[in-house]
């Protein structure tokens, strides 16, 4: 549509003038840029003029646009055509050969945006959202419950209905497998409907707001105080602004649980009161913990929150800008700790009482309940941050961990839980197996897993510290009777691990991922099966652990193809202690 140019009347932060080029490594990692580029090319191809006997393919649409984009920091009007898998809206230029990327928008919106960065080699421009000119029928800004929405980088979809959010997240999984798996369409099953979260607000059990160091200290090396100036006023305390390396002052975050939100309020007040004593910035840990007691026990007296000692601070990272401490310079921040935890809420259920507290000490134990299972973890360590969806998510994994019965196949008796963390799958799935083993690279996670197995009276599980890339040489389970659960970090599995997995050739694989793009890449390797077994992809489904954001978890279930290269069974294991070779 015609572009309405207006010079920006106010001072703006000039973004770094840099080029982004497509690199093989970025594509392998399923980076933001690579995911966006696929959507840009697809949109351009869908609106390209016929070439020869047909339309250009997306990968062929690589020539530079003939459309001269407007100057940086000018304002333009854009009609949004689609939502990228990154969560940002994308719309076309007037002659349909250039794409504008505008956050906080939905298909059908006409919005005013400020041009920020051009990437002419890839035919797209990043722009800041200013305001809606004509809203889409999908858009309802009254749905947004956060006053910082359209500025804070944490949420992208508060203006969408929850049904529309779930539908979009299904397309994210579909596109991930189309763009990153290198599999023919016939090898990828229909994507299941996205499983929604019971809570769409008030679900995050962990947040890590932060504040930056005083002016003049940004280049200070970690651990060296120097003689720079201290704080003369309270700095912004909160999360990153969308598209900027700038911390926004955030007083409240409605996607946090009540305990976390109350903790945030208390910590902001404490920092403001004590700011003169700080020489560096800091990252605050706010982690919900649950104390469960039988209903017949008398309820513990609930202290007045206003009289409770202030909470503490620590460090951790996650996704969506809310917990992503990597977005800021941690080298110039302190790790803080002060005061006891705060009792915030008490909920009575059928036969027990749950008391929620906000833990703020990085090394303290935080407790989560998933159905009848209890998990204790260090408050700063990783654990899923939406406990409202965990029971249904875990039930789905349990329902799909074993293949349908087969009259001639041996029953699956063993579980290998790679990247096991504090033992979530090893413990909750243990009753289905004769023996199971969890492996993780982090010794504190393995220590927590041992303690969690003991707390849940699990006798048929063991755990070991090891790099999952050197795992299967130590496992003596029979592959024909073994299922492997994979739950790697966002970067996915390395090639060494995948090749070991193919050589070991377990009968079934369940791949859980917080990055469906790297999951699609890895699943493509397993289906192709070079160097060992190969697999059929039985099912794919997304899970919405982070409502209001563009993030989706994925679960892929795979079965070994029996006519592939034969896989010899290892020795039978009757005792779980014999799993790990001496």
XYZ file of C-alpha atoms in Angstrom:
582
model
C 0.000 0.000 0.000
C 1.191 3.622 -0.383
C 3.810 4.597 2.178
C 3.153 7.732 4.253
C 6.560 9.178 5.117
C 7.010 11.535 8.039
C 10.226 12.701 9.578
C 10.537 11.629 13.179
C 9.969 14.730 15.322
C 11.568 13.443 18.498
C 15.047 12.254 19.332
C 15.521 8.556 18.715
C 18.140 6.077 19.708
C 20.221 5.306 16.667
C 20.514 1.534 16.306
C 23.846 -0.005 15.501
C 24.498 0.233 11.769
C 25.376 -3.320 10.858
C 24.694 -5.846 8.186
C 23.034 -9.161 8.871
C 23.943 -11.806 6.358
C 22.769 -15.359 6.147
C 25.329 -17.661 7.721
C 25.268 -21.430 7.820
C 25.858 -21.475 11.568
C 22.883 -19.216 12.224
C 20.663 -21.479 10.128
C 21.825 -24.514 12.081
C 20.951 -22.820 15.364
C 17.490 -21.768 14.185
C 18.305 -18.166 15.051
C 15.817 -15.290 15.068
C 17.324 -13.951 11.835
C 17.174 -17.257 9.980
C 13.598 -17.953 11.069
C 12.581 -14.450 9.973
C 14.340 -14.787 6.606
C 12.311 -17.867 5.736
C 9.084 -15.974 6.413
C 10.264 -12.937 4.467
C 11.093 -15.070 1.431
C 7.796 -16.917 1.670
C 5.781 -13.685 1.764
C 7.696 -12.234 -1.181
C 7.226 -15.436 -3.191
C 3.486 -15.513 -2.494
C 3.149 -12.017 -3.990
C 5.763 -12.239 -6.729
C 4.915 -11.816 -10.385
C 4.833 -14.930 -12.610
C 8.207 -16.005 -13.971
C 8.132 -18.286 -16.985
C 5.501 -20.980 -16.446
C 4.963 -20.291 -12.758
C 5.813 -18.346 -9.660
C 9.264 -18.046 -8.203
C 10.071 -20.445 -5.400
C 10.849 -18.799 -2.058
C 14.528 -19.756 -2.272
C 14.754 -18.196 -5.731
C 13.525 -14.816 -4.542
C 16.946 -13.457 -3.601
C 17.486 -10.512 -5.941
C 17.564 -7.058 -4.406
C 14.337 -5.139 -4.299
C 13.775 -2.387 -6.852
C 11.719 -0.520 -4.264
C 13.710 2.281 -2.578
C 12.863 1.972 1.145
C 12.314 5.178 3.099
C 15.052 6.824 5.093
C 15.821 5.524 8.558
C 13.792 6.998 11.415
C 11.012 8.169 9.125
C 7.442 7.049 9.785
C 5.481 4.889 7.363
C 2.093 3.196 7.201
C 2.168 -0.567 6.637
C -0.578 -3.145 6.128
C 0.346 -6.367 7.894
C -0.007 -9.574 5.885
C 1.100 -12.247 8.349
C 2.817 -12.998 11.647
C 6.323 -14.377 11.386
C 7.368 -17.359 13.491
C 9.420 -14.809 15.445
C 6.175 -13.237 16.692
C 6.543 -10.029 14.651
C 4.123 -8.886 11.971
C 5.306 -8.710 8.355
C 3.867 -6.540 5.569
C 4.763 -5.657 1.981
C 5.954 -2.446 0.365
C 3.826 -0.725 -2.251
C 5.190 -2.785 -5.136
C 5.329 -6.037 -3.125
C 9.064 -6.655 -3.411
C 10.179 -5.488 0.039
C 9.014 -6.582 3.528
C 8.550 -4.496 6.648
C 8.879 -6.284 9.988
C 6.763 -4.591 12.667
C 6.304 -6.023 16.193
C 2.995 -6.090 18.087
C 0.913 -6.409 14.919
C -1.473 -8.970 13.417
C -2.685 -9.771 9.884
C -5.048 -7.092 8.601
C -3.671 -4.292 10.793
C -2.722 -1.008 9.169
C -0.107 0.491 11.478
C 2.253 3.411 11.671
C 5.845 2.342 12.173
C 9.265 3.982 12.375
C 11.959 2.653 10.050
C 14.958 1.427 12.055
C 17.264 -0.861 10.054
C 17.383 -1.844 6.374
C 18.667 -5.219 5.158
C 18.602 -4.672 1.377
C 20.448 -7.898 0.592
C 17.505 -9.802 2.088
C 14.734 -7.401 1.024
C 13.416 -6.505 4.460
C 13.399 -3.636 6.954
C 12.993 -3.692 10.728
C 10.633 -1.040 12.076
C 9.334 0.055 15.467
C 5.613 -0.058 16.191
C 4.085 3.395 16.797
C 0.310 3.002 16.669
C -2.599 1.264 14.959
C -4.286 3.207 12.136
C -6.884 0.579 11.202
C -7.163 -2.490 13.463
C -7.580 -5.992 12.127
C -10.686 -7.959 13.029
C -8.331 -10.213 15.035
C -7.057 -7.323 17.112
C -8.625 -6.209 20.384
C -6.306 -4.031 22.445
C -8.687 -4.187 25.406
C -7.424 -7.753 25.923
C -3.965 -6.473 26.905
C -3.496 -6.528 30.680
C -0.061 -4.923 30.783
C 0.526 -1.162 30.439
C 3.967 -1.873 28.985
C 2.656 -3.975 26.122
C 3.984 -2.763 22.725
C 7.149 -1.506 24.456
C 8.470 -4.378 26.610
C 10.109 -7.264 24.738
C 8.430 -9.932 26.879
C 5.019 -10.384 25.216
C 3.903 -10.161 21.587
C 0.268 -11.343 21.514
C -1.775 -9.735 24.294
C -4.096 -8.179 21.677
C -4.985 -11.609 20.217
C -7.634 -14.026 21.448
C -6.158 -17.116 23.026
C -7.605 -19.325 20.279
C -5.773 -17.215 17.694
C -2.548 -17.480 19.691
C -2.791 -21.272 19.766
C -3.593 -21.431 16.040
C -0.565 -19.291 15.223
C 1.700 -21.476 17.333
C 0.546 -24.481 15.338
C 1.758 -22.705 12.179
C 5.123 -22.086 13.874
C 5.601 -25.849 14.223
C 4.428 -26.427 10.634
C 6.845 -23.857 9.233
C 9.709 -25.121 11.360
C 9.462 -28.572 9.805
C 8.960 -27.160 6.320
C 11.976 -24.852 6.604
C 14.485 -26.702 8.770
C 13.901 -30.476 8.635
C 14.853 -31.062 4.963
C 12.114 -33.699 4.913
C 9.660 -34.313 2.088
C 6.120 -33.227 3.074
C 4.912 -36.832 3.051
C 7.340 -37.707 5.872
C 5.913 -35.103 8.249
C 2.546 -35.976 9.847
C -0.210 -33.422 10.333
C 0.628 -31.170 13.282
C -1.621 -31.648 16.293
C -3.567 -28.769 17.800
C -1.499 -26.714 20.232
C -2.158 -27.695 23.834
C -3.132 -24.546 25.709
C -2.111 -23.390 29.149
C -4.822 -23.443 31.846
C -3.558 -19.991 32.872
C -2.922 -17.325 30.229
C -1.859 -14.717 32.817
C -0.402 -15.229 36.264
C 1.443 -18.385 35.175
C 5.168 -17.596 35.311
C 6.758 -19.018 38.433
C 10.055 -17.272 37.759
C 11.082 -13.785 36.651
C 14.462 -12.066 36.686
C 14.149 -8.290 36.353
C 17.378 -6.317 36.435
C 18.864 -2.838 36.567
C 21.991 -1.595 34.812
C 25.041 -0.044 36.413
C 25.432 3.704 36.892
C 26.458 5.872 33.925
C 30.133 5.623 33.077
C 30.529 2.058 34.351
C 29.210 0.019 31.417
C 32.702 -1.041 30.322
C 33.770 -2.157 33.779
C 35.075 -5.721 33.882
C 33.456 -8.239 36.163
C 34.899 -8.186 39.648
C 36.726 -4.864 39.227
C 34.988 -2.013 40.970
C 37.177 0.812 39.687
C 36.661 4.401 40.777
C 33.682 5.329 38.610
C 30.651 7.196 39.917
C 27.873 5.507 41.835
C 24.118 5.936 41.470
C 22.675 9.400 41.948
C 19.080 8.280 41.252
C 17.079 5.068 41.075
C 17.689 3.414 37.666
C 15.005 1.640 35.607
C 14.334 -1.793 37.137
C 12.658 -4.276 34.812
C 13.092 -5.894 31.410
C 14.468 -5.054 27.984
C 12.689 -2.719 25.595
C 11.716 -4.352 22.306
C 14.457 -3.849 19.718
C 16.724 -1.883 22.069
C 19.548 -2.596 24.475
C 17.659 -0.490 26.987
C 16.134 -1.540 30.306
C 12.534 -0.446 30.839
C 11.254 0.434 34.285
C 8.584 -2.228 34.931
C 6.559 -1.969 38.130
C 4.514 -5.134 37.595
C 4.356 -8.114 35.224
C 0.881 -9.693 34.938
C 2.137 -12.973 33.486
C 3.927 -13.651 36.781
C 2.214 -15.558 39.583
C 0.888 -13.654 42.578
C 3.922 -14.676 44.620
C 6.355 -13.512 41.954
C 4.506 -10.218 41.399
C 4.492 -9.450 45.110
C 8.183 -10.282 45.270
C 8.873 -7.911 42.388
C 7.048 -5.107 44.180
C 9.027 -5.647 47.372
C 12.392 -5.854 45.618
C 11.821 -2.664 43.659
C 11.116 -0.840 46.910
C 14.218 -2.271 48.555
C 16.526 -1.341 45.676
C 15.125 2.197 45.592
C 15.745 2.582 49.322
C 19.304 1.227 49.165
C 20.418 2.491 45.738
C 23.183 4.716 47.118
C 25.011 1.609 48.347
C 25.215 0.012 44.878
C 28.244 0.406 42.647
C 27.072 -1.965 39.926
C 23.854 -3.156 38.364
C 22.119 -6.319 39.558
C 19.786 -9.071 38.361
C 16.936 -10.048 40.664
C 15.749 -13.611 41.139
C 12.037 -14.065 41.872
C 11.082 -17.741 42.109
C 7.819 -19.211 43.378
C 7.996 -22.140 45.763
C 5.194 -24.297 47.183
C 4.808 -25.783 50.651
C 2.136 -28.500 50.710
C 0.630 -29.772 53.943
C -2.272 -32.165 54.609
C -5.593 -30.388 54.943
C -6.192 -31.632 58.472
C -3.103 -29.832 59.724
C -3.718 -26.336 61.125
C -2.957 -23.572 58.667
C 0.233 -21.722 59.452
C -0.333 -18.064 60.350
C 0.126 -15.842 57.313
C 2.393 -12.860 58.006
C 1.504 -9.358 56.926
C 3.401 -8.894 53.675
C 4.004 -5.234 54.429
C 5.961 -6.283 57.535
C 7.973 -9.014 55.844
C 11.680 -8.473 55.324
C 12.747 -7.496 51.788
C 13.571 -10.152 49.256
C 16.879 -10.941 47.631
C 18.362 -10.989 44.172
C 20.291 -13.412 41.993
C 20.715 -14.414 38.365
C 19.291 -16.751 35.750
C 18.211 -16.700 32.088
C 15.256 -17.839 30.041
C 13.228 -16.777 27.016
C 11.090 -13.990 25.593
C 12.948 -11.062 27.113
C 11.403 -11.623 30.559
C 14.150 -13.821 32.024
C 16.726 -13.317 29.307
C 19.660 -11.963 31.291
C 21.899 -12.467 28.252
C 20.238 -9.347 26.799
C 22.081 -7.178 29.284
C 25.690 -6.770 30.424
C 25.923 -9.036 33.449
C 29.627 -8.225 33.825
C 28.615 -4.941 35.458
C 26.038 -6.389 37.869
C 26.163 -7.762 41.388
C 24.501 -10.881 42.766
C 22.486 -9.882 45.793
C 20.882 -11.634 48.747
C 18.907 -10.320 51.695
C 16.086 -11.317 53.972
C 13.723 -14.306 54.268
C 11.097 -15.314 51.760
C 7.582 -13.879 51.599
C 4.433 -15.916 52.194
C 1.978 -14.637 49.613
C -0.934 -16.997 49.048
C -2.448 -20.109 50.578
C -4.776 -22.321 48.531
C -6.902 -25.070 50.044
C -7.505 -28.089 47.820
C -9.400 -31.345 48.408
C -6.936 -32.872 50.826
C -4.036 -30.459 51.239
C -3.038 -26.832 51.637
C -0.585 -25.143 49.219
C 1.306 -22.130 50.524
C 3.133 -20.083 47.884
C 6.261 -18.122 48.699
C 8.688 -16.024 46.657
C 12.222 -17.366 46.992
C 15.032 -14.962 46.210
C 18.206 -16.765 47.227
C 19.954 -18.308 44.233
C 21.091 -21.334 46.251
C 17.882 -21.920 48.199
C 15.609 -24.848 47.365
C 12.414 -24.142 45.435
C 9.659 -26.763 45.531
C 7.204 -27.648 42.732
C 4.429 -30.245 42.700
C 3.319 -32.066 39.539
C 0.340 -34.222 40.454
C 1.605 -36.440 43.274
C 5.291 -35.838 42.525
C 7.436 -33.297 44.369
C 10.544 -31.644 42.905
C 13.127 -29.633 44.815
C 15.613 -27.582 42.819
C 17.994 -24.746 43.470
C 15.979 -21.585 42.910
C 18.396 -20.299 40.274
C 18.508 -23.585 38.333
C 16.331 -24.408 35.334
C 12.853 -25.802 35.838
C 9.775 -25.265 33.679
C 8.318 -21.848 34.485
C 4.612 -22.606 33.956
C 3.431 -25.174 36.483
C -0.218 -24.792 35.400
C 0.419 -26.725 32.154
C 2.857 -29.286 33.580
C 0.265 -31.904 34.665
C -1.387 -32.082 31.220
C 1.968 -31.849 29.438
C 3.406 -34.639 31.546
C 0.290 -36.759 30.971
C 0.770 -36.349 27.215
C 4.375 -37.555 27.459
C 3.275 -40.490 29.596
C 0.546 -41.428 27.113
C 2.988 -41.360 24.191
C 6.195 -42.709 25.719
C 5.352 -46.310 24.764
C 4.372 -47.550 21.284
C 1.051 -49.290 20.638
C 1.156 -53.000 21.564
C 2.530 -55.299 18.874
C 2.104 -59.103 18.979
C 5.698 -59.900 17.967
C 7.632 -56.975 19.434
C 9.384 -57.174 22.764
C 7.920 -54.873 25.405
C 9.856 -51.704 26.146
C 11.347 -52.015 29.607
C 13.947 -49.256 29.823
C 14.034 -45.455 29.707
C 16.994 -43.207 28.984
C 16.335 -39.558 29.876
C 18.976 -37.406 28.171
C 19.388 -33.840 29.438
C 17.415 -34.973 32.503
C 17.908 -31.890 34.707
C 16.449 -32.574 38.145
C 14.722 -35.743 36.942
C 11.300 -34.614 35.691
C 10.737 -37.370 33.103
C 12.891 -40.041 34.754
C 10.821 -39.780 37.927
C 7.305 -39.205 36.598
C 7.627 -41.999 34.000
C 9.440 -44.489 36.255
C 6.392 -46.661 36.983
C 6.194 -47.647 33.295
C 9.681 -49.197 33.177
C 11.772 -51.871 34.843
C 14.683 -49.436 35.041
C 15.502 -45.923 33.916
C 18.519 -43.660 33.852
C 18.817 -39.870 33.696
C 21.897 -38.096 32.411
C 22.865 -34.438 32.639
C 26.054 -32.427 32.252
C 25.486 -30.394 35.435
C 26.460 -32.060 38.743
C 24.010 -29.916 40.783
C 21.156 -31.120 38.575
C 22.138 -34.757 39.084
C 22.378 -34.196 42.828
C 18.873 -32.713 42.793
C 17.608 -35.628 40.663
C 18.955 -38.162 43.178
C 17.245 -36.302 46.019
C 13.994 -35.980 44.071
C 13.939 -39.713 43.327
C 14.426 -40.376 47.029
C 11.685 -37.909 48.001
C 9.255 -39.622 45.607
C 10.243 -43.159 46.712
C 11.511 -44.078 43.223
C 13.712 -47.165 43.478
C 14.159 -48.127 39.817
C 15.900 -44.949 38.579
C 19.510 -43.871 38.672
C 21.338 -40.768 37.486
C 24.797 -39.894 36.275
C 26.746 -36.791 35.350
C 27.962 -36.972 31.763
C 27.923 -34.996 28.570
C 25.040 -36.370 26.536
C 27.321 -36.257 23.481
C 29.258 -39.175 25.037
C 26.361 -41.126 26.423
C 25.556 -44.418 24.756
C 28.932 -46.104 25.168
C 28.081 -46.390 28.879
C 24.558 -47.738 28.443
C 23.910 -51.478 28.368
C 20.151 -51.474 27.850
C 18.805 -53.567 24.980
C 17.935 -51.062 22.198
C 14.867 -53.088 21.159
C 13.469 -52.585 24.668
C 14.502 -48.973 25.215
C 12.905 -45.563 24.704
C 14.993 -42.373 24.789
C 13.610 -39.009 25.879
C 15.544 -35.994 24.578
C 15.035 -32.530 26.082
C 18.038 -30.441 24.988
C 18.667 -26.698 25.322
C 17.569 -24.275 22.586
C 20.553 -25.060 20.377
C 19.337 -28.648 20.041
C 21.487 -31.785 19.843
C 24.980 -31.783 18.408
C 25.823 -34.104 15.531
C 27.973 -36.341 17.719
C 25.022 -37.089 19.997
C 22.663 -37.733 17.071
C 25.109 -40.152 15.467
C 25.496 -42.031 18.757
C 21.736 -42.214 19.071
C 21.409 -43.614 15.544
C 24.092 -46.218 16.199
C 22.462 -47.251 19.477
C 19.088 -47.389 17.720
C 16.485 -47.343 20.510
C 13.071 -48.592 19.533
C 11.373 -45.257 20.240
C 12.424 -41.615 20.697
C 10.434 -38.777 22.258
C 11.998 -35.396 21.492
C 10.891 -32.479 23.693
C 12.127 -29.058 22.612
C 11.924 -25.378 23.551
C 13.046 -24.506 19.984
C 10.981 -26.264 17.315
C 13.358 -25.053 14.588
C 16.408 -26.881 15.953
C 14.117 -29.791 16.829
C 13.019 -29.983 13.174
C 16.642 -29.987 12.051
C 17.531 -32.833 14.446
C 14.420 -34.870 13.641
C 15.355 -34.612 9.971
C 18.668 -36.298 10.792
C 16.918 -39.103 12.684
C 14.444 -39.727 9.874
C 17.218 -39.752 7.294
C 19.157 -42.129 9.520
C 22.661 -42.044 8.093
C 25.099 -44.348 9.873
C 22.660 -46.511 11.834
C 18.968 -46.829 12.528
C 16.423 -44.534 10.934
C 13.066 -43.369 12.202
C 9.519 -42.583 11.164
C 7.926 -39.474 12.617
C 4.743 -40.637 14.333
C 3.373 -37.360 15.707
C 4.110 -33.664 16.294
C 2.398 -31.273 18.657
C 3.026 -27.841 20.161
C 2.536 -26.850 23.815
C 1.927 -23.310 24.981
C 4.133 -22.877 28.024
C 4.307 -19.112 27.476
C 0.921 -17.538 26.608
C 0.985 -13.978 25.212
C 4.413 -14.647 23.677
C 5.629 -16.039 20.345
C 7.257 -19.037 22.028
C 6.033 -22.632 21.605
C 7.392 -25.944 22.909
C 7.315 -28.989 20.656
C 7.030 -32.751 21.213
C 7.983 -35.143 18.410
C 7.445 -38.910 18.729
C 9.524 -41.228 16.522
C 9.616 -44.988 15.931
C 12.548 -46.974 14.602
C 12.031 -48.300 11.076
C 12.385 -52.048 11.366
C 13.630 -52.610 7.816
C 16.534 -50.252 8.421
C 20.032 -51.412 9.233
C 19.728 -54.111 11.892
C 20.474 -53.032 15.418
C 21.951 -55.612 17.749
C 20.476 -55.716 21.208
C 22.802 -55.152 24.101
C 22.900 -57.395 27.173
C 19.763 -57.591 29.224
C 19.736 -55.499 32.363
C 17.928 -56.801 35.418
C 19.474 -54.404 37.918
C 19.495 -50.677 37.411
C 22.968 -50.424 38.916
C 24.298 -52.389 35.944
C 23.256 -49.702 33.507
C 26.476 -47.748 33.722
C 29.563 -49.648 32.669
C 32.211 -49.729 35.319
